[in-house]
Amino acid sequence: MANVTVIGAQWGDEGKGKIVDWLASRADAVVRFQGGHNAGHTLVIDGHVFKLSLLPSGIVSGTLSIIGNGVVLDPWALKSEVEKLEGQGVSITDDNFAIADNCPLILPMHRDLDGLREAAAGKGKIGTTGRGIGPAYEDKVGRRAIRVCDLAHLDTLDPQLDRLCAHHDALRAGFDQPPVDRAALLEELREIAPFVMRFAQPVWKRLKKVKRAGAKILFEGAQGVLLDVDHGTYPFVTSSNTVSGTAASGSGLGPNSTGFVLGIVKAYTTRVGSGPFPTELDDADGQTLGERGHEFGVVTGRKRRCGWFDAVIVRQSCAISGVTGIALTKVDVLDGFETVKICTGYRLRGKVYDYLPAHAADQAAVEPIYEEMEGWQQTTAGARSWADLPANAIKYIQRVQELIETPVALVSTSPERDDTILVRDPFMD
Ligand code: GDP
Ligand code: IMO
Ligand code: MG
């Protein structure tokens, strides 16, 4: 089995985009299978920076890139991202890019609702990206969604729009908002339809052909396991399943095709938005991690919260997602710390936990138990082989590996594509 599924093992922003781009040159197809343009993936190639939200990270290297049915697609966001990347010299054609025809759409009413709910929630807000992700997934499971294939049948869309707008108009009335302007929506859909339909196809069929030809498929997850709607820090999560299992249902290839599960793990921890974060640091160390790691969100520009590495949540993520091996990223951000800490367990009401309990109040109340290790003063930035790493950095990586009970397959030492150490090739496994 030569396929690889990449997922984030923390709260997102682990460096998935960099690793997917690096692996994409060895793959024949890259498939996004969940999430939407809430994702923000940064690629750096020879100093050139590419920021992707909706397009699979394989697009920059020219690898066949596919948006699977599990994604929620904002057609206008897609168009502006395609135009932005074309402006950076990336070629996007119906040869190298495909969209599942059964993919649900994010419409302006979804973004409206996301914003209205967050504003009304005040301090209890989720801190969403405001992209309409949650409301769009609700309409998908509520069987009210407008999907990509509907764009080819706009003349018969009325009954579907009736159902969808009836639902939204009732919610909007509760927020003192006017009903959806149906005529304007239909007109906007008419305008955008040809752009989307150029790429639309039964993706499951395309993937079946790719698979039969013996090609290597790379599944690209967005967000991270702790943001999974079932397994994450509910309700402070996104509205999709971010775990590896979704690669199958969100693309239309069976679970026997998703291959090596590569968990992307940051050498410390970050989170954007609200919700529990046991190892969060409000002190100078947290500040240093944020500054050295340039921890600002790609999508919203928000400052990411920072903290020490939490082995408990990563061990849990690796188990839940069946992670075969991890890519440990941003090791270089820890350079220069006199000591570094790893959370190995939690304390809650006098009891020690080796996992994150499910209840939100417990998740907010757990106290991290740390072990401290000596840091390293030499730089690891740009290291491309194990031999380039200082002894204490190696000790740290080995301790991480031990605590999360999962081997390290790759180590990343800078944002640049090739500043990557290969320990075990996921495609050869
Ligand atoms: P993603 O959402 O998981 O794709 O991650 P993001 O792109 O949102 O955030 C990761 C950030 O870290 C990006 O700015 C990357 O360019 C950067 N990055 C990735 N790997 C490394 C690394 O090993 N070292 C450093 N210093 N930066 C990295
Ligand atoms: P990538 O793919 C980090 C977070 C939001 C918020 C919660 C719900 O770049 O790792 P949503 O808009 O999805 O309803 O917001 O999820 N979130 C992310 N955090 N990285 C992401 O994606 C995220 N996508 C959503 O900040 O807390
Ligand atoms: Mg990101």
CSV table of C-alpha atoms and ligand atoms in Angstrom, one decimal:
chain,number,residue,atom,x,y,z
A,1,MET,CA,0.0,0.0,0.0
A,2,ALA,CA,1.7,3.2,-1.2
A,3,ASN,CA,-0.9,5.8,-0.2
A,4,VAL,CA,-0.4,8.2,2.7
A,5,THR,CA,-3.0,10.1,4.8
A,6,VAL,CA,-1.8,13.3,6.5
A,7,ILE,CA,-3.7,14.6,9.5
A,8,GLY,CA,-3.0,17.2,12.2
A,9,ALA,CA,-2.6,15.6,15.6
A,10,GLN,CA,-3.1,18.8,17.7
A,11,TRP,CA,-5.4,21.9,17.2
A,12,GLY,CA,-4.4,22.5,13.6
A,13,ASP,CA,-1.5,24.6,12.1
A,14,GLU,CA,1.0,21.8,12.8
A,15,GLY,CA,2.6,22.3,9.4
A,16,LYS,CA,0.5,20.0,7.3
A,17,GLY,CA,0.8,22.1,4.2
A,18,LYS,CA,4.6,22.1,4.3
A,19,ILE,CA,4.7,18.3,4.7
A,20,VAL,CA,2.0,17.6,2.1
A,21,ASP,CA,3.9,19.9,-0.4
A,22,TRP,CA,7.1,18.0,0.4
A,23,LEU,CA,5.5,14.6,-0.1
A,24,ALA,CA,3.5,15.7,-3.2
A,25,SER,CA,6.4,15.4,-5.5
A,26,ARG,CA,6.4,11.6,-4.7
A,27,ALA,CA,2.6,11.3,-5.1
A,28,ASP,CA,0.4,11.1,-8.2
A,29,ALA,CA,-2.7,12.8,-6.6
A,30,VAL,CA,-3.4,14.9,-3.5
A,31,VAL,CA,-7.0,14.8,-2.1
A,32,ARG,CA,-8.6,17.2,0.4
A,33,PHE,CA,-11.3,15.2,2.2
A,34,GLN,CA,-12.9,17.5,4.9
A,35,GLY,CA,-13.0,21.1,6.1
A,36,GLY,CA,-13.1,24.1,3.8
A,37,HIS,CA,-11.5,27.4,3.6
A,38,ASN,CA,-11.2,27.6,7.4
A,39,ALA,CA,-7.9,25.8,6.7
A,40,GLY,CA,-4.8,27.9,6.2
A,41,HIS,CA,-1.7,26.1,4.9
A,42,THR,CA,1.6,27.9,4.2
A,43,LEU,CA,4.2,26.5,1.8
A,44,VAL,CA,7.6,28.0,1.3
A,45,ILE,CA,9.6,27.0,-1.8
A,46,ASP,CA,12.9,28.6,-2.4
A,47,GLY,CA,11.8,31.7,-0.5
A,48,HIS,CA,8.5,32.0,-2.3
A,49,VAL,CA,5.5,31.8,0.0
A,50,PHE,CA,2.2,30.2,-1.0
A,51,LYS,CA,-0.9,30.4,1.2
A,52,LEU,CA,-3.6,27.9,0.5
A,53,SER,CA,-7.0,27.5,2.2
A,54,LEU,CA,-9.2,25.4,0.0
A,55,LEU,CA,-6.9,24.1,-2.8
A,56,PRO,CA,-5.0,20.9,-2.0
A,57,SER,CA,-1.3,21.6,-1.2
A,58,GLY,CA,-0.3,19.4,-4.1
A,59,ILE,CA,-1.4,22.1,-6.6
A,60,VAL,CA,1.8,24.1,-6.2
A,61,SER,CA,4.0,21.2,-7.4
A,62,GLY,CA,1.6,20.5,-10.2
A,63,THR,CA,0.4,17.2,-8.8
A,64,LEU,CA,-3.2,16.2,-9.6
A,65,SER,CA,-5.2,17.9,-6.9
A,66,ILE,CA,-8.7,16.9,-5.9
A,67,ILE,CA,-11.4,18.4,-3.6
A,68,GLY,CA,-13.4,15.4,-2.3
A,69,ASN,CA,-17.1,15.3,-1.3
A,70,GLY,CA,-16.2,15.6,2.4
A,71,VAL,CA,-15.1,19.3,1.9
A,72,VAL,CA,-17.6,22.2,2.1
A,73,LEU,CA,-16.9,24.4,-0.8
A,74,ASP,CA,-17.3,28.2,-1.1
A,75,PRO,CA,-17.3,28.8,-4.8
A,76,TRP,CA,-16.4,32.4,-4.6
A,77,ALA,CA,-13.5,31.7,-2.2
A,78,LEU,CA,-12.3,29.0,-4.6
A,79,LYS,CA,-12.3,31.4,-7.5
A,80,SER,CA,-10.3,34.1,-5.7
A,81,GLU,CA,-7.8,31.5,-4.4
A,82,VAL,CA,-7.3,30.1,-7.9
A,83,GLU,CA,-6.8,33.6,-9.3
A,84,LYS,CA,-4.4,34.5,-6.5
A,85,LEU,CA,-2.3,31.3,-7.1
A,86,GLU,CA,-2.4,31.8,-10.9
A,87,GLY,CA,-1.0,35.2,-10.3
A,88,GLN,CA,1.9,33.5,-8.5
A,89,GLY,CA,2.6,31.4,-11.5
A,90,VAL,CA,0.7,28.2,-10.4
A,91,SER,CA,-1.1,26.5,-13.3
A,92,ILE,CA,-4.6,25.3,-12.4
A,93,THR,CA,-6.4,23.4,-15.2
A,94,ASP,CA,-9.1,20.8,-15.6
A,95,ASP,CA,-6.2,18.4,-16.1
A,96,ASN,CA,-4.6,18.9,-12.7
A,97,PHE,CA,-7.6,20.0,-10.6
A,98,ALA,CA,-10.9,18.3,-9.9
A,99,ILE,CA,-13.9,18.9,-7.6
A,100,ALA,CA,-16.3,16.3,-6.4
A,101,ASP,CA,-19.7,16.9,-8.0
A,102,ASN,CA,-21.4,15.8,-4.7
A,103,CYS,CA,-19.6,18.4,-2.6
A,104,PRO,CA,-21.9,20.7,-0.6
A,105,LEU,CA,-21.6,24.5,-1.1
A,106,ILE,CA,-21.0,27.2,1.4
A,107,LEU,CA,-23.3,30.1,0.6
A,108,PRO,CA,-23.4,33.7,1.8
A,109,MET,CA,-26.2,32.7,4.2
A,110,HIS,CA,-23.8,30.3,6.0
A,111,ARG,CA,-21.3,33.0,6.6
A,112,ASP,CA,-24.0,35.3,7.8
A,113,LEU,CA,-25.2,32.7,10.3
A,114,ASP,CA,-21.7,31.9,11.5
A,115,GLY,CA,-21.1,35.6,12.3
A,116,LEU,CA,-24.5,36.2,13.9
A,117,ARG,CA,-24.2,33.2,16.2
A,118,GLU,CA,-20.6,34.1,17.3
A,119,ALA,CA,-21.6,37.7,17.9
A,120,ALA,CA,-24.6,36.6,20.0
A,121,ALA,CA,-22.5,34.1,22.0
A,122,GLY,CA,-20.3,36.9,23.5
A,123,LYS,CA,-17.7,35.4,25.8
A,124,GLY,CA,-19.0,31.8,25.1
A,125,LYS,CA,-18.1,32.1,21.4
A,126,ILE,CA,-16.2,29.2,19.7
A,127,GLY,CA,-13.9,31.7,17.9
A,128,THR,CA,-14.7,30.2,14.5
A,129,THR,CA,-12.9,31.4,11.4
A,130,GLY,CA,-16.2,33.0,10.3
A,131,ARG,CA,-16.3,31.2,7.0
A,132,GLY,CA,-19.7,29.5,7.4
A,133,ILE,CA,-18.2,26.1,7.9
A,134,GLY,CA,-20.5,24.9,10.7
A,135,PRO,CA,-23.8,26.1,9.2
A,136,ALA,CA,-22.8,24.5,5.8
A,137,TYR,CA,-22.2,21.1,7.4
A,138,GLU,CA,-25.4,21.4,9.3
A,139,ASP,CA,-27.3,21.9,6.1
A,140,LYS,CA,-25.5,18.9,4.6
A,141,VAL,CA,-26.6,16.5,7.3
A,142,GLY,CA,-30.0,18.3,7.4
A,143,ARG,CA,-30.4,17.3,3.7
A,144,ARG,CA,-30.9,20.9,2.6
A,145,ALA,CA,-27.6,21.6,1.0
A,146,ILE,CA,-27.1,22.9,-2.5
A,147,ARG,CA,-24.3,20.9,-4.0
A,148,VAL,CA,-21.8,21.3,-6.8
A,149,CYS,CA,-23.9,19.1,-9.2
A,150,ASP,CA,-26.9,21.4,-8.6
A,151,LEU,CA,-25.0,24.2,-10.4
A,152,ALA,CA,-25.7,22.4,-13.6
A,153,HIS,CA,-29.5,22.4,-12.8
A,154,LEU,CA,-30.2,25.9,-11.7
A,155,ASP,CA,-33.5,26.1,-13.7
A,156,THR,CA,-34.9,23.4,-11.4
A,157,LEU,CA,-33.4,24.6,-8.1
A,158,ASP,CA,-36.5,26.3,-6.8
A,159,PRO,CA,-37.8,23.5,-4.5
A,160,GLN,CA,-34.4,23.0,-3.0
A,161,LEU,CA,-34.0,26.8,-2.4
A,162,ASP,CA,-37.5,26.9,-0.8
A,163,ARG,CA,-36.4,24.3,1.7
A,164,LEU,CA,-33.1,25.8,2.4
A,165,CYS,CA,-34.3,29.4,2.7
A,166,ALA,CA,-37.3,28.5,4.8
A,167,HIS,CA,-34.8,27.1,7.4
A,168,HIS,CA,-32.5,30.0,7.2
A,169,ASP,CA,-35.2,32.7,7.1
A,170,ALA,CA,-36.6,31.3,10.4
A,171,LEU,CA,-33.1,31.5,12.0
A,172,ARG,CA,-32.4,34.9,10.6
A,173,ALA,CA,-35.7,36.3,11.9
A,174,GLY,CA,-34.5,35.2,15.4
A,175,PHE,CA,-31.5,37.5,14.9
A,176,ASP,CA,-33.7,40.3,13.5
A,177,GLN,CA,-32.2,39.8,10.1
A,178,PRO,CA,-34.0,40.1,6.7
A,179,PRO,CA,-34.8,36.9,4.8
A,180,VAL,CA,-32.3,35.6,2.2
A,181,ASP,CA,-32.5,37.5,-1.1
A,182,ARG,CA,-33.3,34.5,-3.2
A,183,ALA,CA,-33.2,36.3,-6.6
A,184,ALA,CA,-29.7,37.7,-5.8
A,185,LEU,CA,-28.5,34.3,-4.6
A,186,LEU,CA,-29.7,32.6,-7.8
A,187,GLU,CA,-28.0,35.3,-9.9
A,188,GLU,CA,-24.7,34.9,-8.0
A,189,LEU,CA,-24.9,31.1,-8.5
A,190,ARG,CA,-25.6,31.5,-12.2
A,191,GLU,CA,-22.5,33.7,-12.5
A,192,ILE,CA,-20.1,31.4,-10.6
A,193,ALA,CA,-21.5,28.1,-12.0
A,194,PRO,CA,-19.4,27.8,-15.2
A,195,PHE,CA,-16.2,28.4,-13.2
A,196,VAL,CA,-16.9,25.6,-10.8
A,197,MET,CA,-18.5,23.2,-13.3
A,198,ARG,CA,-15.3,23.2,-15.4
A,199,PHE,CA,-13.6,21.1,-12.6
A,200,ALA,CA,-16.6,19.1,-11.4
A,201,GLN,CA,-16.7,15.4,-11.8
A,202,PRO,CA,-17.5,12.1,-10.0
A,203,VAL,CA,-14.2,12.2,-8.0
A,204,TRP,CA,-14.7,8.7,-6.6
A,205,LYS,CA,-14.6,7.4,-10.2
A,206,ARG,CA,-11.4,9.4,-11.0
A,207,LEU,CA,-9.8,8.1,-7.9
A,208,LYS,CA,-10.8,4.5,-8.7
A,209,LYS,CA,-9.0,4.9,-12.1
A,210,VAL,CA,-6.0,6.5,-10.4
A,211,LYS,CA,-5.8,3.7,-7.9
A,212,ARG,CA,-6.2,0.9,-10.6
A,213,ALA,CA,-3.2,2.5,-12.4
A,214,GLY,CA,-1.1,1.9,-9.3
A,215,ALA,CA,-0.7,5.6,-8.6
A,216,LYS,CA,0.2,6.9,-5.2
A,217,ILE,CA,-2.5,9.0,-3.5
A,218,LEU,CA,-1.9,11.5,-0.7
A,219,PHE,CA,-4.9,12.4,1.4
A,220,GLU,CA,-4.6,15.9,3.0
A,221,GLY,CA,-6.4,16.5,6.2
A,222,ALA,CA,-7.2,20.0,7.5
A,223,GLN,CA,-7.5,21.2,11.1
A,224,GLY,CA,-6.4,18.6,13.8
A,225,VAL,CA,-7.7,15.7,15.9
A,226,LEU,CA,-8.4,18.0,18.9
A,227,LEU,CA,-10.8,20.0,16.6
A,228,ASP,CA,-12.7,16.8,15.5
A,229,VAL,CA,-16.4,17.1,16.1
A,230,ASP,CA,-16.5,13.8,17.9
A,231,HIS,CA,-13.0,13.4,19.4
A,232,GLY,CA,-12.0,17.0,20.0
A,233,THR,CA,-12.5,19.5,22.8
A,234,TYR,CA,-16.3,19.7,22.1
A,235,PRO,CA,-18.0,22.2,21.7
A,236,PHE,CA,-14.8,24.1,20.9
A,237,VAL,CA,-14.2,22.2,17.7
A,238,THR,CA,-14.8,22.5,14.0
A,239,SER,CA,-17.9,20.8,12.4
A,240,SER,CA,-16.2,18.0,10.5
A,241,ASN,CA,-14.4,14.8,11.4
A,242,THR,CA,-10.7,15.6,11.1
A,243,VAL,CA,-9.5,12.1,12.0
A,244,SER,CA,-7.8,9.8,9.4
A,245,GLY,CA,-11.0,7.7,8.9
A,246,THR,CA,-12.6,10.6,7.1
A,247,ALA,CA,-10.1,10.3,4.2
A,248,ALA,CA,-12.2,7.3,2.9
A,249,SER,CA,-15.7,8.7,3.4
A,250,GLY,CA,-14.7,12.2,2.3
A,251,SER,CA,-13.1,11.1,-1.0
A,252,GLY,CA,-15.0,8.0,-2.1
A,253,LEU,CA,-12.2,5.5,-1.8
A,254,GLY,CA,-12.5,2.7,0.7
A,255,PRO,CA,-10.7,2.6,4.0
A,256,ASN,CA,-8.3,-0.1,2.6
A,257,SER,CA,-6.9,2.6,0.4
A,258,THR,CA,-5.8,5.3,2.8
A,259,GLY,CA,-2.5,3.7,3.7
A,260,PHE,CA,0.2,5.1,6.0
A,261,VAL,CA,-1.3,7.6,8.5
A,262,LEU,CA,1.1,10.4,9.0
A,263,GLY,CA,0.2,12.5,12.0
A,264,ILE,CA,1.7,16.0,11.8
A,265,VAL,CA,2.8,17.2,15.3
A,266,LYS,CA,4.3,20.5,16.3
A,267,ALA,CA,7.2,20.3,18.7
A,268,TYR,CA,5.2,22.5,21.1
A,269,THR,CA,1.5,23.3,21.1
A,270,THR,CA,-0.7,26.1,19.7
A,271,ARG,CA,-4.4,26.8,19.4
A,272,VAL,CA,-6.4,29.6,17.8
A,273,GLY,CA,-9.9,30.4,19.0
A,274,SER,CA,-11.5,29.6,22.3
A,275,GLY,CA,-11.5,26.3,24.3
A,276,PRO,CA,-9.4,24.3,26.8
A,277,PHE,CA,-5.6,24.2,26.4
A,278,PRO,CA,-4.0,22.5,29.4
A,279,THR,CA,-0.4,23.5,28.6
A,280,GLU,CA,-1.1,27.1,27.5
A,281,LEU,CA,1.6,29.6,28.7
A,282,ASP,CA,0.8,33.2,29.6
A,283,ASP,CA,4.4,33.9,30.4
A,284,ALA,CA,7.6,34.9,28.7
A,285,ASP,CA,8.1,31.4,27.4
A,286,GLY,CA,4.7,31.4,25.6
A,287,GLN,CA,5.6,34.8,24.2
A,288,THR,CA,9.0,33.5,22.9
A,289,LEU,CA,7.3,30.4,21.3
A,290,GLY,CA,4.8,32.7,19.5
A,291,GLU,CA,7.4,35.1,18.3
A,292,ARG,CA,10.0,32.5,17.1
A,293,GLY,CA,7.3,30.4,15.6
A,294,HIS,CA,5.5,33.3,13.9
A,295,GLU,CA,2.3,32.0,15.4
A,296,PHE,CA,-0.4,34.1,13.6
A,297,GLY,CA,-3.3,32.5,11.8
A,298,VAL,CA,-3.1,32.3,8.1
A,299,VAL,CA,-6.9,32.7,7.6
A,300,THR,CA,-7.8,35.3,10.2
A,301,GLY,CA,-4.5,36.7,11.2
A,302,ARG,CA,-5.4,36.0,14.9
A,303,LYS,CA,-2.5,35.5,17.4
A,304,ARG,CA,-2.2,31.8,18.2
A,305,ARG,CA,-2.2,30.7,21.8
A,306,CYS,CA,1.1,28.9,22.6
A,307,GLY,CA,2.3,26.3,25.2
A,308,TRP,CA,4.6,23.4,25.9
A,309,PHE,CA,4.3,20.1,24.1
A,310,ASP,CA,1.4,18.0,25.4
A,311,ALA,CA,2.2,14.3,25.0
A,312,VAL,CA,-1.2,13.3,26.5
A,313,ILE,CA,-3.3,14.8,23.7
A,314,VAL,CA,-0.9,13.7,21.0
A,315,ARG,CA,-0.8,10.1,22.3
A,316,GLN,CA,-4.6,10.2,22.3
A,317,SER,CA,-4.8,11.6,18.8
A,318,CYS,CA,-2.4,9.0,17.5
A,319,ALA,CA,-4.5,6.2,19.0
A,320,ILE,CA,-7.8,7.7,17.7
A,321,SER,CA,-6.5,8.2,14.2
A,322,GLY,CA,-4.4,5.1,14.0
A,323,VAL,CA,-1.3,7.1,13.3
A,324,THR,CA,1.5,5.0,11.8
A,325,GLY,CA,4.2,7.6,12.2
A,326,ILE,CA,4.5,11.3,12.9
A,327,ALA,CA,6.2,14.3,11.2
A,328,LEU,CA,7.6,16.4,14.1
A,329,THR,CA,7.6,20.1,12.9
A,330,LYS,CA,9.1,23.4,14.1
A,331,VAL,CA,11.8,21.7,16.3
A,332,ASP,CA,13.9,24.8,15.4
A,333,VAL,CA,11.5,27.0,17.4
A,334,LEU,CA,12.7,25.3,20.6
A,335,ASP,CA,16.4,26.3,19.8
A,336,GLY,CA,17.9,28.4,22.6
A,337,PHE,CA,15.6,27.5,25.5
A,338,GLU,CA,17.6,26.6,28.6
A,339,THR,CA,15.1,24.0,29.5
A,340,VAL,CA,12.0,22.6,27.7
A,341,LYS,CA,9.0,21.0,29.3
A,342,ILE,CA,6.7,18.1,28.2
A,343,CYS,CA,3.3,17.4,29.7
A,344,THR,CA,3.1,13.7,30.5
A,345,GLY,CA,-0.2,13.6,32.4
A,346,TYR,CA,-2.9,15.7,34.0
A,347,ARG,CA,-4.0,16.2,37.6
A,348,LEU,CA,-7.7,16.7,38.3
A,349,ARG,CA,-9.4,16.8,41.7
A,350,GLY,CA,-6.5,14.8,43.2
A,351,LYS,CA,-6.5,12.1,40.5
A,352,VAL,CA,-3.9,11.6,37.8
A,353,TYR,CA,-5.2,11.2,34.2
A,354,ASP,CA,-3.2,9.7,31.3
A,355,TYR,CA,-5.9,11.0,28.8
A,356,LEU,CA,-8.0,14.1,28.3
A,357,PRO,CA,-11.4,13.5,29.8
A,358,ALA,CA,-14.5,14.2,27.6
A,359,HIS,CA,-16.4,16.7,29.7
A,360,ALA,CA,-15.7,20.4,28.8
A,361,ALA,CA,-15.5,21.5,32.4
A,362,ASP,CA,-12.9,18.7,33.2
A,363,GLN,CA,-10.9,19.6,30.1
A,364,ALA,CA,-10.8,23.2,31.2
A,365,ALA,CA,-9.8,22.2,34.8
A,366,VAL,CA,-7.0,19.6,34.2
A,367,GLU,CA,-3.6,20.7,35.4
A,368,PRO,CA,-0.5,19.6,33.4
A,369,ILE,CA,2.1,17.4,35.0
A,370,TYR,CA,5.5,18.3,33.4
A,371,GLU,CA,8.8,16.7,33.0
A,372,GLU,CA,11.7,19.0,32.3
A,373,MET,CA,14.6,18.4,29.9
A,374,GLU,CA,17.7,20.3,29.2
A,375,GLY,CA,17.4,22.5,26.0
A,376,TRP,CA,20.0,23.0,23.3
A,377,GLN,CA,21.8,26.2,22.4
A,378,GLN,CA,22.9,25.2,18.9
A,379,THR,CA,20.6,25.9,15.9
A,380,THR,CA,18.6,23.2,14.3
A,381,ALA,CA,17.1,25.5,11.7
A,382,GLY,CA,17.6,24.1,8.2
A,383,ALA,CA,19.0,20.8,9.4
A,384,ARG,CA,18.5,18.1,6.7
A,385,SER,CA,19.9,15.1,8.4
A,386,TRP,CA,19.8,13.5,11.9
A,387,ALA,CA,23.6,14.1,12.2
A,388,ASP,CA,23.0,17.8,12.0
A,389,LEU,CA,20.9,17.8,15.2
A,390,PRO,CA,22.4,18.6,18.6
A,391,ALA,CA,22.4,15.7,21.1
A,392,ASN,CA,19.7,17.3,23.3
A,393,ALA,CA,17.4,17.9,20.4
A,394,ILE,CA,17.7,14.2,19.5
A,395,LYS,CA,17.0,13.3,23.2
A,396,TYR,CA,13.9,15.5,23.1
A,397,ILE,CA,12.6,13.9,19.8
A,398,GLN,CA,13.2,10.4,21.2
A,399,ARG,CA,11.4,11.3,24.4
A,400,VAL,CA,8.4,12.6,22.4
A,401,GLN,CA,8.3,9.4,20.4
A,402,GLU,CA,8.4,7.3,23.6
A,403,LEU,CA,5.6,9.2,25.3
A,404,ILE,CA,3.2,9.3,22.3
A,405,GLU,CA,3.9,5.6,21.6
A,406,THR,CA,4.4,6.3,17.9
A,407,PRO,CA,7.5,6.5,15.8
A,408,VAL,CA,8.9,9.6,14.1
A,409,ALA,CA,8.9,9.4,10.3
A,410,LEU,CA,9.9,13.0,9.5
A,411,VAL,CA,11.4,16.0,11.2
A,412,SER,CA,10.9,19.5,9.9
A,413,THR,CA,13.4,22.2,10.8
A,414,SER,CA,12.2,25.3,8.9
A,415,PRO,CA,9.3,26.5,6.7
A,416,GLU,CA,11.3,25.7,3.6
A,417,ARG,CA,10.2,22.6,1.7
A,418,ASP,CA,13.5,20.8,1.7
A,419,ASP,CA,14.5,21.5,5.3
A,420,THR,CA,13.1,18.1,6.2
A,421,ILE,CA,14.7,15.0,7.7
A,422,LEU,CA,13.5,11.7,6.4
A,423,VAL,CA,13.6,9.0,9.0
A,424,ARG,CA,11.1,6.5,7.5
A,425,ASP,CA,9.5,7.0,4.1
A,426,PRO,CA,5.7,6.8,4.5
A,427,PHE,CA,5.3,5.9,0.8
A,428,MET,CA,7.6,3.0,1.1
A,429,ASP,CA,6.0,1.5,4.2
B,1,GDP,P1,-1.0,23.8,8.6
B,1,GDP,O1,-2.3,24.5,8.8
B,1,GDP,O2,-0.9,22.6,9.4
B,1,GDP,O3,-0.7,23.6,7.2
B,1,GDP,O4,0.1,24.8,9.2
B,1,GDP,P2,0.2,26.4,8.9
B,1,GDP,O5,0.7,26.6,7.6
B,1,GDP,O6,-1.1,27.1,9.3
B,1,GDP,O7,1.2,26.8,10.1
B,1,GDP,C1,2.5,26.3,10.2
B,1,GDP,C2,3.5,27.5,10.0
B,1,GDP,O8,4.7,27.0,10.4
B,1,GDP,C3,3.6,28.0,8.6
B,1,GDP,O9,3.9,29.3,8.7
B,1,GDP,C4,4.8,27.2,8.1
B,1,GDP,O10,5.5,27.9,7.0
B,1,GDP,C5,5.6,27.1,9.3
B,1,GDP,N1,6.5,25.9,9.4
B,1,GDP,C6,6.2,24.6,9.0
B,1,GDP,N2,7.2,23.7,9.4
B,1,GDP,C7,8.1,24.5,10.0
B,1,GDP,C8,9.3,24.2,10.7
B,1,GDP,O11,9.8,23.1,10.8
B,1,GDP,N3,10.0,25.2,11.3
B,1,GDP,C9,9.5,26.5,11.3
B,1,GDP,N4,10.2,27.4,11.9
B,1,GDP,N5,8.3,26.8,10.7
B,1,GDP,C10,7.6,25.8,10.1
B,2,IMO,P1,-5.6,24.3,9.5
B,2,IMO,O1,-6.0,23.3,8.4
B,2,IMO,C1,-6.4,26.0,13.4
B,2,IMO,C2,-10.6,26.4,14.6
B,2,IMO,C3,-11.1,27.8,14.7
B,2,IMO,C4,-12.1,27.6,15.8
B,2,IMO,C5,-12.7,26.2,15.5
B,2,IMO,C6,-14.0,26.3,14.7
B,2,IMO,O2,-4.9,25.5,9.0
B,2,IMO,O3,-4.9,23.5,10.6
B,2,IMO,P2,-14.6,26.8,12.2
B,2,IMO,O4,-14.4,28.1,11.4
B,2,IMO,O5,-13.9,25.6,11.6
B,2,IMO,O6,-16.0,26.6,12.5
B,2,IMO,O7,-13.9,27.1,13.6
B,2,IMO,O8,-11.7,25.6,14.7
B,2,IMO,N1,-10.0,26.1,13.3
B,2,IMO,C7,-8.6,26.0,13.1
B,2,IMO,N2,-7.6,26.2,13.9
B,2,IMO,N3,-6.2,25.6,12.2
B,2,IMO,C8,-7.2,25.3,11.3
B,2,IMO,O9,-7.0,24.8,10.1
B,2,IMO,C9,-8.5,25.6,11.7
B,2,IMO,N4,-9.7,25.5,11.2
B,2,IMO,C10,-10.6,25.8,12.1
B,2,IMO,O10,-10.1,28.7,15.1
B,2,IMO,O11,-11.5,27.5,17.1
B,3,MG,MG,-3.1,26.4,9.3
